[in-house]
mmCIF file of N, CA and C in Angstrom:
data_model
loop_
_atom_site.group_PDB
_atom_site.id
_atom_site.type_symbol
_atom_site.label_atom_id
_atom_site.label_comp_id
_atom_site.label_asym_id
_atom_site.label_seq_id
_atom_site.Cartn_x
_atom_site.Cartn_y
_atom_site.Cartn_z
ATOM 1 N N ILE A 1 11.420 127.400 52.735
ATOM 2 C CA ILE A 1 11.580 125.968 52.529
ATOM 3 C C ILE A 1 11.490 125.302 53.893
ATOM 4 N N ASN A 2 10.670 124.283 53.948
ATOM 5 C CA ASN A 2 10.438 123.602 55.216
ATOM 6 C C ASN A 2 10.503 122.098 54.968
ATOM 7 N N ILE A 3 11.162 121.388 55.864
ATOM 8 C CA ILE A 3 11.228 119.934 55.747
ATOM 9 C C ILE A 3 10.784 119.327 57.066
ATOM 10 N N LYS A 4 9.909 118.336 56.976
ATOM 11 C CA LYS A 4 9.342 117.712 58.174
ATOM 12 C C LYS A 4 9.672 116.225 58.171
ATOM 13 N N ASP A 5 10.018 115.712 59.331
ATOM 14 C CA ASP A 5 10.277 114.282 59.474
ATOM 15 C C ASP A 5 8.971 113.506 59.488
ATOM 16 N N ILE A 6 8.989 112.350 58.878
ATOM 17 C CA ILE A 6 7.883 111.409 58.964
ATOM 18 C C ILE A 6 8.287 110.361 59.989
ATOM 19 N N LYS A 7 7.433 110.146 60.964
ATOM 20 C CA LYS A 7 7.749 109.210 62.045
ATOM 21 C C LYS A 7 7.265 107.803 61.701
ATOM 22 N N THR A 8 7.929 106.819 62.271
ATOM 23 C CA THR A 8 7.575 105.426 62.050
ATOM 24 C C THR A 8 7.394 104.731 63.386
ATOM 25 N N ILE A 9 6.303 103.993 63.509
ATOM 26 C CA ILE A 9 6.065 103.145 64.674
ATOM 27 C C ILE A 9 5.961 101.713 64.159
ATOM 28 N N THR A 10 6.703 100.814 64.793
ATOM 29 C CA THR A 10 6.716 99.409 64.374
ATOM 30 C C THR A 10 6.295 98.529 65.537
ATOM 31 N N ASP A 11 5.477 97.530 65.227
ATOM 32 C CA ASP A 11 5.157 96.510 66.223
ATOM 33 C C ASP A 11 5.049 95.158 65.510
ATOM 34 N N ASP A 12 4.511 94.160 66.197
ATOM 35 C CA ASP A 12 4.472 92.818 65.628
ATOM 36 C C ASP A 12 3.558 92.688 64.406
ATOM 37 N N ARG A 13 2.729 93.694 64.143
ATOM 38 C CA ARG A 13 1.832 93.661 62.984
ATOM 39 C C ARG A 13 2.467 94.275 61.729
ATOM 40 N N GLY A 14 3.448 95.143 61.925
ATOM 41 C CA GLY A 14 4.044 95.872 60.806
ATOM 42 C C GLY A 14 4.430 97.263 61.262
ATOM 43 N N PHE A 15 4.336 98.240 60.355
ATOM 44 C CA PHE A 15 4.695 99.605 60.749
ATOM 45 C C PHE A 15 3.673 100.605 60.243
ATOM 46 N N LEU A 16 3.686 101.766 60.883
ATOM 47 C CA LEU A 16 2.811 102.885 60.575
ATOM 48 C C LEU A 16 3.688 104.113 60.427
ATOM 49 N N ARG A 17 3.494 104.856 59.359
ATOM 50 C CA ARG A 17 4.239 106.105 59.152
ATOM 51 C C ARG A 17 3.255 107.261 59.179
ATOM 52 N N PHE A 18 3.684 108.383 59.773
ATOM 53 C CA PHE A 18 2.803 109.538 59.885
ATOM 54 C C PHE A 18 3.604 110.813 60.088
ATOM 55 N N CYS A 19 2.941 111.938 59.784
ATOM 56 C CA CYS A 19 3.510 113.262 60.052
ATOM 57 C C CYS A 19 2.355 114.167 60.447
ATOM 58 N N ASN A 20 2.069 114.196 61.718
ATOM 59 C CA ASN A 20 0.945 114.986 62.217
ATOM 60 C C ASN A 20 1.189 116.490 62.100
ATOM 61 N N GLU A 21 2.437 116.902 61.906
ATOM 62 C CA GLU A 21 2.769 118.325 61.777
ATOM 63 C C GLU A 21 2.531 118.855 60.365
ATOM 64 N N PHE A 22 2.291 117.958 59.409
ATOM 65 C CA PHE A 22 2.075 118.362 58.023
ATOM 66 C C PHE A 22 0.610 118.726 57.833
ATOM 67 N N ASP A 23 0.340 120.000 57.513
ATOM 68 C CA ASP A 23 -1.024 120.505 57.373
ATOM 69 C C ASP A 23 -1.534 120.257 55.957
ATOM 70 N N LEU A 24 -2.378 119.265 55.803
ATOM 71 C CA LEU A 24 -2.934 118.915 54.496
ATOM 72 C C LEU A 24 -4.050 119.861 54.045
ATOM 73 N N SER A 25 -4.566 120.688 54.930
ATOM 74 C CA SER A 25 -5.747 121.487 54.613
ATOM 75 C C SER A 25 -5.500 122.489 53.485
ATOM 76 N N LYS A 26 -4.271 122.916 53.260
ATOM 77 C CA LYS A 26 -4.018 123.898 52.202
ATOM 78 C C LYS A 26 -3.860 123.263 50.822
ATOM 79 N N TYR A 27 -3.740 121.964 50.768
ATOM 80 C CA TYR A 27 -3.523 121.280 49.489
ATOM 81 C C TYR A 27 -4.848 120.805 48.901
ATOM 82 N N VAL A 28 -4.984 120.944 47.582
ATOM 83 C CA VAL A 28 -6.239 120.595 46.922
ATOM 84 C C VAL A 28 -6.102 119.380 46.001
ATOM 85 N N ARG A 29 -4.867 118.961 45.728
ATOM 86 C CA ARG A 29 -4.686 117.794 44.868
ATOM 87 C C ARG A 29 -3.304 117.197 45.108
ATOM 88 N N PHE A 30 -3.142 115.972 44.614
ATOM 89 C CA PHE A 30 -1.822 115.338 44.662
ATOM 90 C C PHE A 30 -1.616 114.549 43.388
ATOM 91 N N TYR A 31 -0.358 114.267 43.085
ATOM 92 C CA TYR A 31 -0.029 113.423 41.941
ATOM 93 C C TYR A 31 1.266 112.679 42.225
ATOM 94 N N ASP A 32 1.372 111.489 41.657
ATOM 95 C CA ASP A 32 2.562 110.651 41.817
ATOM 96 C C ASP A 32 3.412 110.738 40.557
ATOM 97 N N VAL A 33 4.718 110.659 40.746
ATOM 98 C CA VAL A 33 5.665 110.626 39.630
ATOM 99 C C VAL A 33 6.596 109.444 39.851
ATOM 100 N N CYS A 34 6.732 108.638 38.822
ATOM 101 C CA CYS A 34 7.642 107.492 38.874
ATOM 102 C C CYS A 34 8.362 107.409 37.533
ATOM 103 N N ASN A 35 9.667 107.581 37.539
ATOM 104 C CA ASN A 35 10.460 107.451 36.317
ATOM 105 C C ASN A 35 10.706 105.979 36.021
ATOM 106 N N PHE A 36 10.839 105.646 34.760
ATOM 107 C CA PHE A 36 11.122 104.264 34.380
ATOM 108 C C PHE A 36 12.563 103.863 34.708
ATOM 109 N N ASN A 37 13.469 104.845 34.745
ATOM 110 C CA ASN A 37 14.883 104.546 34.969
ATOM 111 C C ASN A 37 15.448 105.387 36.110
ATOM 112 N N PRO A 38 16.420 104.847 36.832
ATOM 113 C CA PRO A 38 17.126 105.670 37.823
ATOM 114 C C PRO A 38 17.996 106.696 37.102
ATOM 115 N N ASN A 39 18.440 107.695 37.828
ATOM 116 C CA ASN A 39 19.280 108.775 37.306
ATOM 117 C C ASN A 39 18.594 109.556 36.190
ATOM 118 N N PHE A 40 17.268 109.574 36.216
ATOM 119 C CA PHE A 40 16.506 110.342 35.247
ATOM 120 C C PHE A 40 16.150 111.682 35.879
ATOM 121 N N ILE A 41 16.332 112.756 35.132
ATOM 122 C CA ILE A 41 16.119 114.114 35.644
ATOM 123 C C ILE A 41 14.802 114.665 35.122
ATOM 124 N N ARG A 42 14.011 115.233 36.039
ATOM 125 C CA ARG A 42 12.829 116.019 35.671
ATOM 126 C C ARG A 42 13.037 117.401 36.263
ATOM 127 N N ALA A 43 13.267 118.372 35.394
ATOM 128 C CA ALA A 43 13.541 119.725 35.871
ATOM 129 C C ALA A 43 13.419 120.691 34.687
ATOM 130 N N TRP A 44 13.323 121.855 34.943
ATOM 131 C CA TRP A 44 12.988 122.713 36.069
ATOM 132 C C TRP A 44 11.560 123.194 35.869
ATOM 133 N N HIS A 45 10.802 123.249 36.926
ATOM 134 C CA HIS A 45 9.390 123.585 36.880
ATOM 135 C C HIS A 45 9.102 124.536 38.034
ATOM 136 N N GLY A 46 8.592 125.734 37.718
ATOM 137 C CA GLY A 46 8.375 126.707 38.782
ATOM 138 C C GLY A 46 7.009 127.360 38.737
ATOM 139 N N HIS A 47 6.673 127.980 39.867
ATOM 140 C CA HIS A 47 5.393 128.679 40.006
ATOM 141 C C HIS A 47 5.587 129.936 40.843
ATOM 142 N N LYS A 48 4.997 131.052 40.370
ATOM 143 C CA LYS A 48 5.002 132.292 41.155
ATOM 144 C C LYS A 48 4.078 132.171 42.369
ATOM 145 N N ILE A 49 2.913 131.529 42.163
ATOM 146 C CA ILE A 49 1.865 131.507 43.189
ATOM 147 C C ILE A 49 1.732 130.143 43.859
ATOM 148 N N GLU A 50 1.751 129.080 43.068
ATOM 149 C CA GLU A 50 1.512 127.735 43.593
ATOM 150 C C GLU A 50 2.626 127.298 44.538
ATOM 151 N N SER A 51 2.242 126.667 45.623
ATOM 152 C CA SER A 51 3.218 126.016 46.505
ATOM 153 C C SER A 51 2.918 124.522 46.508
ATOM 154 N N LYS A 52 3.957 123.746 46.818
ATOM 155 C CA LYS A 52 3.850 122.296 46.756
ATOM 156 C C LYS A 52 4.523 121.673 47.964
ATOM 157 N N ALA A 53 4.323 120.384 48.089
ATOM 158 C CA ALA A 53 5.076 119.566 49.030
ATOM 159 C C ALA A 53 5.371 118.264 48.306
ATOM 160 N N VAL A 54 6.447 117.601 48.713
ATOM 161 C CA VAL A 54 6.817 116.342 48.060
ATOM 162 C C VAL A 54 7.367 115.376 49.096
ATOM 163 N N THR A 55 7.076 114.112 48.887
ATOM 164 C CA THR A 55 7.640 113.047 49.706
ATOM 165 C C THR A 55 7.997 111.881 48.792
ATOM 166 N N VAL A 56 8.983 111.106 49.186
ATOM 167 C CA VAL A 56 9.371 109.921 48.425
ATOM 168 C C VAL A 56 8.692 108.717 49.066
ATOM 169 N N ARG A 57 7.910 107.991 48.277
ATOM 170 C CA ARG A 57 7.160 106.837 48.782
ATOM 171 C C ARG A 57 7.891 105.526 48.569
ATOM 172 N N GLU A 58 8.848 105.531 47.665
ATOM 173 C CA GLU A 58 9.673 104.347 47.425
ATOM 174 C C GLU A 58 10.967 104.828 46.779
ATOM 175 N N GLY A 59 12.104 104.219 47.163
ATOM 176 C CA GLY A 59 13.381 104.588 46.571
ATOM 177 C C GLY A 59 13.962 105.850 47.177
ATOM 178 N N SER A 60 14.659 106.640 46.341
ATOM 179 C CA SER A 60 15.273 107.879 46.824
ATOM 180 C C SER A 60 15.463 108.846 45.664
ATOM 181 N N ALA A 61 15.550 110.123 46.007
ATOM 182 C CA ALA A 61 15.708 111.163 44.994
ATOM 183 C C ALA A 61 16.448 112.353 45.585
ATOM 184 N N MET A 62 17.155 113.077 44.722
ATOM 185 C CA MET A 62 17.709 114.371 45.075
ATOM 186 C C MET A 62 16.758 115.402 44.474
ATOM 187 N N ILE A 63 16.210 116.238 45.338
ATOM 188 C CA ILE A 63 15.279 117.274 44.913
ATOM 189 C C ILE A 63 15.974 118.613 45.095
ATOM 190 N N CYS A 64 15.924 119.444 44.058
ATOM 191 C CA CYS A 64 16.607 120.735 44.099
ATOM 192 C C CYS A 64 15.602 121.860 43.892
ATOM 193 N N LEU A 65 15.843 122.950 44.605
ATOM 194 C CA LEU A 65 14.985 124.128 44.536
ATOM 195 C C LEU A 65 15.834 125.361 44.264
ATOM 196 N N VAL A 66 15.274 126.284 43.474
ATOM 197 C CA VAL A 66 15.922 127.545 43.170
ATOM 198 C C VAL A 66 14.884 128.649 43.317
ATOM 199 N N LYS A 67 15.195 129.677 44.123
ATOM 200 C CA LYS A 67 14.300 130.829 44.256
ATOM 201 C C LYS A 67 14.512 131.717 43.043
ATOM 202 N N ILE A 68 13.456 131.932 42.276
ATOM 203 C CA ILE A 68 13.556 132.623 40.994
ATOM 204 C C ILE A 68 13.613 134.137 41.195
ATOM 205 N N ASP A 69 14.567 134.767 40.521
ATOM 206 C CA ASP A 69 14.714 136.224 40.604
ATOM 207 C C ASP A 69 14.029 136.948 39.445
ATOM 208 N N SER A 70 13.908 136.310 38.299
ATOM 209 C CA SER A 70 13.230 136.864 37.136
ATOM 210 C C SER A 70 12.613 135.702 36.368
ATOM 211 N N TRP A 71 11.309 135.680 36.246
ATOM 212 C CA TRP A 71 10.625 134.536 35.646
ATOM 213 C C TRP A 71 10.905 134.421 34.145
ATOM 214 N N GLU A 72 11.144 135.558 33.471
ATOM 215 C CA GLU A 72 11.409 135.519 32.038
ATOM 216 C C GLU A 72 12.836 135.063 31.740
ATOM 217 N N LYS A 73 13.805 135.499 32.522
ATOM 218 C CA LYS A 73 15.207 135.109 32.308
ATOM 219 C C LYS A 73 15.926 135.091 33.657
ATOM 220 N N PRO A 74 15.756 134.011 34.411
ATOM 221 C CA PRO A 74 16.404 133.942 35.726
ATOM 222 C C PRO A 74 17.922 133.848 35.603
ATOM 223 N N SER A 75 18.587 134.330 36.620
ATOM 224 C CA SER A 75 20.049 134.247 36.680
ATOM 225 C C SER A 75 20.472 132.787 36.742
ATOM 226 N N LYS A 76 21.541 132.460 36.054
ATOM 227 C CA LYS A 76 22.076 131.093 36.118
ATOM 228 C C LYS A 76 22.939 130.892 37.363
ATOM 229 N N ASN A 77 23.138 131.942 38.131
ATOM 230 C CA ASN A 77 23.978 131.873 39.330
ATOM 231 C C ASN A 77 23.180 131.834 40.623
ATOM 232 N N LEU A 78 21.922 131.474 40.560
ATOM 233 C CA LEU A 78 21.101 131.421 41.769
ATOM 234 C C LEU A 78 21.531 130.251 42.655
ATOM 235 N N GLU A 79 21.296 130.415 43.957
ATOM 236 C CA GLU A 79 21.624 129.348 44.908
ATOM 237 C C GLU A 79 20.723 128.141 44.668
ATOM 238 N N ILE A 80 21.337 126.973 44.638
ATOM 239 C CA ILE A 80 20.600 125.721 44.473
ATOM 240 C C ILE A 80 20.509 125.042 45.832
ATOM 241 N N ASN A 81 19.293 124.809 46.286
ATOM 242 C CA ASN A 81 19.058 124.099 47.547
ATOM 243 C C ASN A 81 18.838 122.633 47.220
ATOM 244 N N LYS A 82 19.678 121.745 47.774
ATOM 245 C CA LYS A 82 19.581 120.308 47.500
ATOM 246 C C LYS A 82 19.043 119.576 48.724
ATOM 247 N N PHE A 83 18.137 118.641 48.464
ATOM 248 C CA PHE A 83 17.565 117.802 49.509
ATOM 249 C C PHE A 83 17.569 116.363 49.028
ATOM 250 N N PHE A 84 17.977 115.456 49.890
ATOM 251 C CA PHE A 84 17.962 114.039 49.572
ATOM 252 C C PHE A 84 16.836 113.398 50.369
ATOM 253 N N LEU A 85 15.842 112.887 49.670
ATOM 254 C CA LEU A 85 14.700 112.241 50.300
ATOM 255 C C LEU A 85 14.718 110.765 49.953
ATOM 256 N N SER A 86 14.372 109.946 50.933
ATOM 257 C CA SER A 86 14.328 108.510 50.682
ATOM 258 C C SER A 86 13.223 107.872 51.500
ATOM 259 N N TYR A 87 12.811 106.719 51.048
ATOM 260 C CA TYR A 87 11.820 105.952 51.774
ATOM 261 C C TYR A 87 12.381 105.475 53.108
ATOM 262 N N GLU A 88 13.678 105.220 53.147
ATOM 263 C CA GLU A 88 14.322 104.708 54.358
ATOM 264 C C GLU A 88 14.378 105.745 55.486
ATOM 265 N N ALA A 89 14.470 107.017 55.133
ATOM 266 C CA ALA A 89 14.485 108.107 56.122
ATOM 267 C C ALA A 89 13.461 109.143 55.665
ATOM 268 N N PRO A 90 12.182 108.851 55.801
ATOM 269 C CA PRO A 90 11.133 109.648 55.158
ATOM 270 C C PRO A 90 10.990 111.061 55.719
ATOM 271 N N LYS A 91 10.749 111.979 54.788
ATOM 272 C CA LYS A 91 10.527 113.387 55.118
ATOM 273 C C LYS A 91 9.522 113.957 54.118
ATOM 274 N N ILE A 92 8.975 115.106 54.465
ATOM 275 C CA ILE A 92 8.129 115.872 53.563
ATOM 276 C C ILE A 92 8.815 117.215 53.349
ATOM 277 N N LEU A 93 9.061 117.553 52.101
ATOM 278 C CA LEU A 93 9.693 118.818 51.738
ATOM 279 C C LEU A 93 8.613 119.750 51.207
ATOM 280 N N GLU A 94 8.452 120.900 51.857
ATOM 281 C CA GLU A 94 7.500 121.895 51.387
ATOM 282 C C GLU A 94 8.231 122.884 50.482
ATOM 283 N N ILE A 95 7.658 123.098 49.294
ATOM 284 C CA ILE A 95 8.256 123.971 48.285
ATOM 285 C C ILE A 95 7.399 125.233 48.205
ATOM 286 N N PRO A 96 7.929 126.367 48.657
ATOM 287 C CA PRO A 96 7.126 127.593 48.650
ATOM 288 C C PRO A 96 6.892 128.125 47.238
ATOM 289 N N SER A 97 5.898 128.978 47.107
ATOM 290 C CA SER A 97 5.712 129.688 45.841
ATOM 291 C C SER A 97 6.976 130.512 45.573
ATOM 292 N N GLY A 98 7.223 130.793 44.308
ATOM 293 C CA GLY A 98 8.396 131.580 43.938
ATOM 294 C C GLY A 98 9.634 130.751 43.637
ATOM 295 N N TYR A 99 9.504 129.448 43.687
ATOM 296 C CA TYR A 99 10.635 128.550 43.448
ATOM 297 C C TYR A 99 10.407 127.691 42.211
ATOM 298 N N ALA A 100 11.514 127.320 41.572
ATOM 299 C CA ALA A 100 11.515 126.255 40.571
ATOM 300 C C ALA A 100 12.079 125.021 41.246
ATOM 301 N N ASN A 101 11.584 123.865 40.832
ATOM 302 C CA ASN A 101 12.067 122.618 41.418
ATOM 303 C C ASN A 101 12.388 121.612 40.325
ATOM 304 N N GLY A 102 13.229 120.674 40.693
ATOM 305 C CA GLY A 102 13.560 119.572 39.811
ATOM 306 C C GLY A 102 14.087 118.430 40.649
ATOM 307 N N PHE A 103 14.141 117.240 40.061
ATOM 308 C CA PHE A 103 14.671 116.121 40.826
ATOM 309 C C PHE A 103 15.313 115.099 39.909
ATOM 310 N N ILE A 104 16.183 114.294 40.515
ATOM 311 C CA ILE A 104 16.772 113.139 39.859
ATOM 312 C C ILE A 104 16.486 111.934 40.744
ATOM 313 N N THR A 105 15.995 110.863 40.138
ATOM 314 C CA THR A 105 15.764 109.639 40.896
ATOM 315 C C THR A 105 17.088 108.915 41.060
ATOM 316 N N LEU A 106 17.324 108.377 42.229
ATOM 317 C CA LEU A 106 18.608 107.749 42.543
ATOM 318 C C LEU A 106 18.544 106.232 42.569
ATOM 319 N N GLU A 107 17.328 105.674 42.557
ATOM 320 C CA GLU A 107 17.155 104.218 42.596
ATOM 321 C C GLU A 107 16.071 103.824 41.605
ATOM 322 N N PRO A 108 16.113 102.575 41.139
ATOM 323 C CA PRO A 108 15.014 102.101 40.293
ATOM 324 C C PRO A 108 13.690 102.145 41.065
ATOM 325 N N LYS A 109 12.620 102.374 40.344
ATOM 326 C CA LYS A 109 11.256 102.355 40.888
ATOM 327 C C LYS A 109 11.011 103.399 41.972
ATOM 328 N N THR A 110 11.772 104.489 41.959
ATOM 329 C CA THR A 110 11.521 105.571 42.911
ATOM 330 C C THR A 110 10.177 106.215 42.592
ATOM 331 N N LYS A 111 9.382 106.438 43.647
ATOM 332 C CA LYS A 111 8.062 107.056 43.508
ATOM 333 C C LYS A 111 7.983 108.286 44.398
ATOM 334 N N LEU A 112 7.569 109.387 43.819
ATOM 335 C CA LEU A 112 7.390 110.630 44.554
ATOM 336 C C LEU A 112 5.924 111.019 44.519
ATOM 337 N N THR A 113 5.433 111.570 45.629
ATOM 338 C CA THR A 113 4.091 112.134 45.675
ATOM 339 C C THR A 113 4.227 113.630 45.900
ATOM 340 N N PHE A 114 3.621 114.410 45.007
ATOM 341 C CA PHE A 114 3.577 115.863 45.116
ATOM 342 C C PHE A 114 2.180 116.283 45.543
ATOM 343 N N TYR A 115 2.110 117.284 46.414
ATOM 344 C CA TYR A 115 0.856 117.896 46.846
ATOM 345 C C TYR A 115 0.876 119.334 46.345
ATOM 346 N N SER A 116 -0.251 119.832 45.876
ATOM 347 C CA SER A 116 -0.329 121.187 45.340
ATOM 348 C C SER A 116 -1.478 121.951 45.986
ATOM 349 N N ASP A 117 -1.259 123.250 46.174
ATOM 350 C CA ASP A 117 -2.316 124.076 46.749
ATOM 351 C C ASP A 117 -3.159 124.783 45.676
ATOM 352 N N ARG A 118 -2.987 124.390 44.402
ATOM 353 C CA ARG A 118 -3.756 124.962 43.299
ATOM 354 C C ARG A 118 -4.342 123.838 42.448
ATOM 355 N N SER A 119 -5.471 124.129 41.837
ATOM 356 C CA SER A 119 -6.075 123.169 40.907
ATOM 357 C C SER A 119 -5.171 123.039 39.676
ATOM 358 N N THR A 120 -5.441 122.045 38.859
ATOM 359 C CA THR A 120 -4.642 121.861 37.642
ATOM 360 C C THR A 120 -4.744 123.079 36.736
ATOM 361 N N SER A 121 -5.933 123.617 36.538
ATOM 362 C CA SER A 121 -6.088 124.790 35.658
ATOM 363 C C SER A 121 -5.381 126.013 36.234
ATOM 364 N N GLN A 122 -5.458 126.215 37.539
ATOM 365 C CA GLN A 122 -4.734 127.325 38.161
ATOM 366 C C GLN A 122 -3.230 127.143 38.016
ATOM 367 N N SER A 123 -2.774 125.920 38.168
ATOM 368 C CA SER A 123 -1.350 125.628 38.045
ATOM 369 C C SER A 123 -0.843 125.919 36.635
ATOM 370 N N LEU A 124 -1.625 125.528 35.626
ATOM 371 C CA LEU A 124 -1.211 125.752 34.237
ATOM 372 C C LEU A 124 -1.105 127.234 33.894
ATOM 373 N N GLU A 125 -1.874 128.081 34.583
ATOM 374 C CA GLU A 125 -1.790 129.535 34.366
ATOM 375 C C GLU A 125 -0.580 130.149 35.066
ATOM 376 N N ASP A 126 0.093 129.373 35.889
ATOM 377 C CA ASP A 126 1.222 129.836 36.718
ATOM 378 C C ASP A 126 2.422 128.910 36.495
ATOM 379 N N ASP A 127 2.647 128.521 35.250
ATOM 380 C CA ASP A 127 3.595 127.466 34.924
ATOM 381 C C ASP A 127 4.814 128.033 34.198
ATOM 382 N N TYR A 128 6.000 127.829 34.762
ATOM 383 C CA TYR A 128 7.255 128.283 34.166
ATOM 384 C C TYR A 128 8.201 127.096 34.091
ATOM 385 N N ARG A 129 8.756 126.884 32.906
ATOM 386 C CA ARG A 129 9.647 125.734 32.714
ATOM 387 C C ARG A 129 10.967 126.197 32.118
ATOM 388 N N TYR A 130 12.026 125.525 32.572
ATOM 389 C CA TYR A 130 13.378 125.815 32.104
ATOM 390 C C TYR A 130 14.047 124.481 31.768
ATOM 391 N N ASP A 131 15.053 124.527 30.905
ATOM 392 C CA ASP A 131 15.777 123.307 30.536
ATOM 393 C C ASP A 131 16.304 122.591 31.769
ATOM 394 N N PHE A 132 16.392 121.265 31.681
ATOM 395 C CA PHE A 132 16.830 120.443 32.814
ATOM 396 C C PHE A 132 18.235 120.837 33.292
ATOM 397 N N ASN A 133 19.053 121.408 32.445
ATOM 398 C CA ASN A 133 20.418 121.777 32.848
ATOM 399 C C ASN A 133 20.610 123.289 32.933
ATOM 400 N N TYR A 134 19.517 124.061 33.037
ATOM 401 C CA TYR A 134 19.626 125.514 33.209
ATOM 402 C C TYR A 134 20.458 125.817 34.457
ATOM 403 N N TRP A 135 20.136 125.132 35.524
ATOM 404 C CA TRP A 135 21.005 125.028 36.701
ATOM 405 C C TRP A 135 21.378 123.551 36.733
ATOM 406 N N ASN A 136 22.611 123.229 37.028
ATOM 407 C CA ASN A 136 23.012 121.835 36.828
ATOM 408 C C ASN A 136 23.645 121.225 38.082
ATOM 409 N N PRO A 137 22.813 120.855 39.045
ATOM 410 C CA PRO A 137 23.312 120.205 40.257
ATOM 411 C C PRO A 137 23.290 118.679 40.169
ATOM 412 N N TRP A 138 23.099 118.126 38.984
ATOM 413 C CA TRP A 138 22.739 116.715 38.830
ATOM 414 C C TRP A 138 23.903 115.738 38.898
ATOM 415 N N GLU A 139 25.113 116.215 38.887
ATOM 416 C CA GLU A 139 26.240 115.282 38.949
ATOM 417 C C GLU A 139 26.300 114.609 40.323
ATOM 418 N N ILE A 140 26.370 113.294 40.310
ATOM 419 C CA ILE A 140 26.478 112.530 41.537
ATOM 420 C C ILE A 140 27.951 112.265 41.780
ATOM 421 N N LEU A 141 28.442 112.646 42.942
ATOM 422 C CA LEU A 141 29.856 112.429 43.286
ATOM 423 C C LEU A 141 30.017 111.040 43.888
ATOM 424 N N PHE A 142 30.704 110.186 43.169
ATOM 425 C CA PHE A 142 30.920 108.838 43.662
ATOM 426 C C PHE A 142 32.053 108.860 44.671
ATOM 427 N N ARG A 143 31.828 108.314 45.860
ATOM 428 C CA ARG A 143 32.833 108.330 46.911
ATOM 429 C C ARG A 143 33.163 106.916 47.327
#
């Protein structure tokens, strides 16, 4: 799991965001996801072979990753890696092959962009899905 900062430069014209350390050459496609409501969960989706990257383009989200031990019946006690991504503090989270991922949007109109290193047809041949609460890190602790 790798997370990269996105840098921002601001001047009198506006701002520019970039991440020159993010290698786009391995990715073959991208797709955007935008939930209609905040606190909506999309989970769990995993791949043995496919790797991905994700960034939040608007709003914020908690993205969770689980390294799968058995694709047919994974343990419910696997470690859950939590990442909070937001437009205000932009980052790119790289999701290695062998992981399931899911996310909850934390603000209205949150938009995420996912990058994939496999075509859609290749991805569908390597597609594993589990119930949204198979692992349940979704409770937000109000402080």
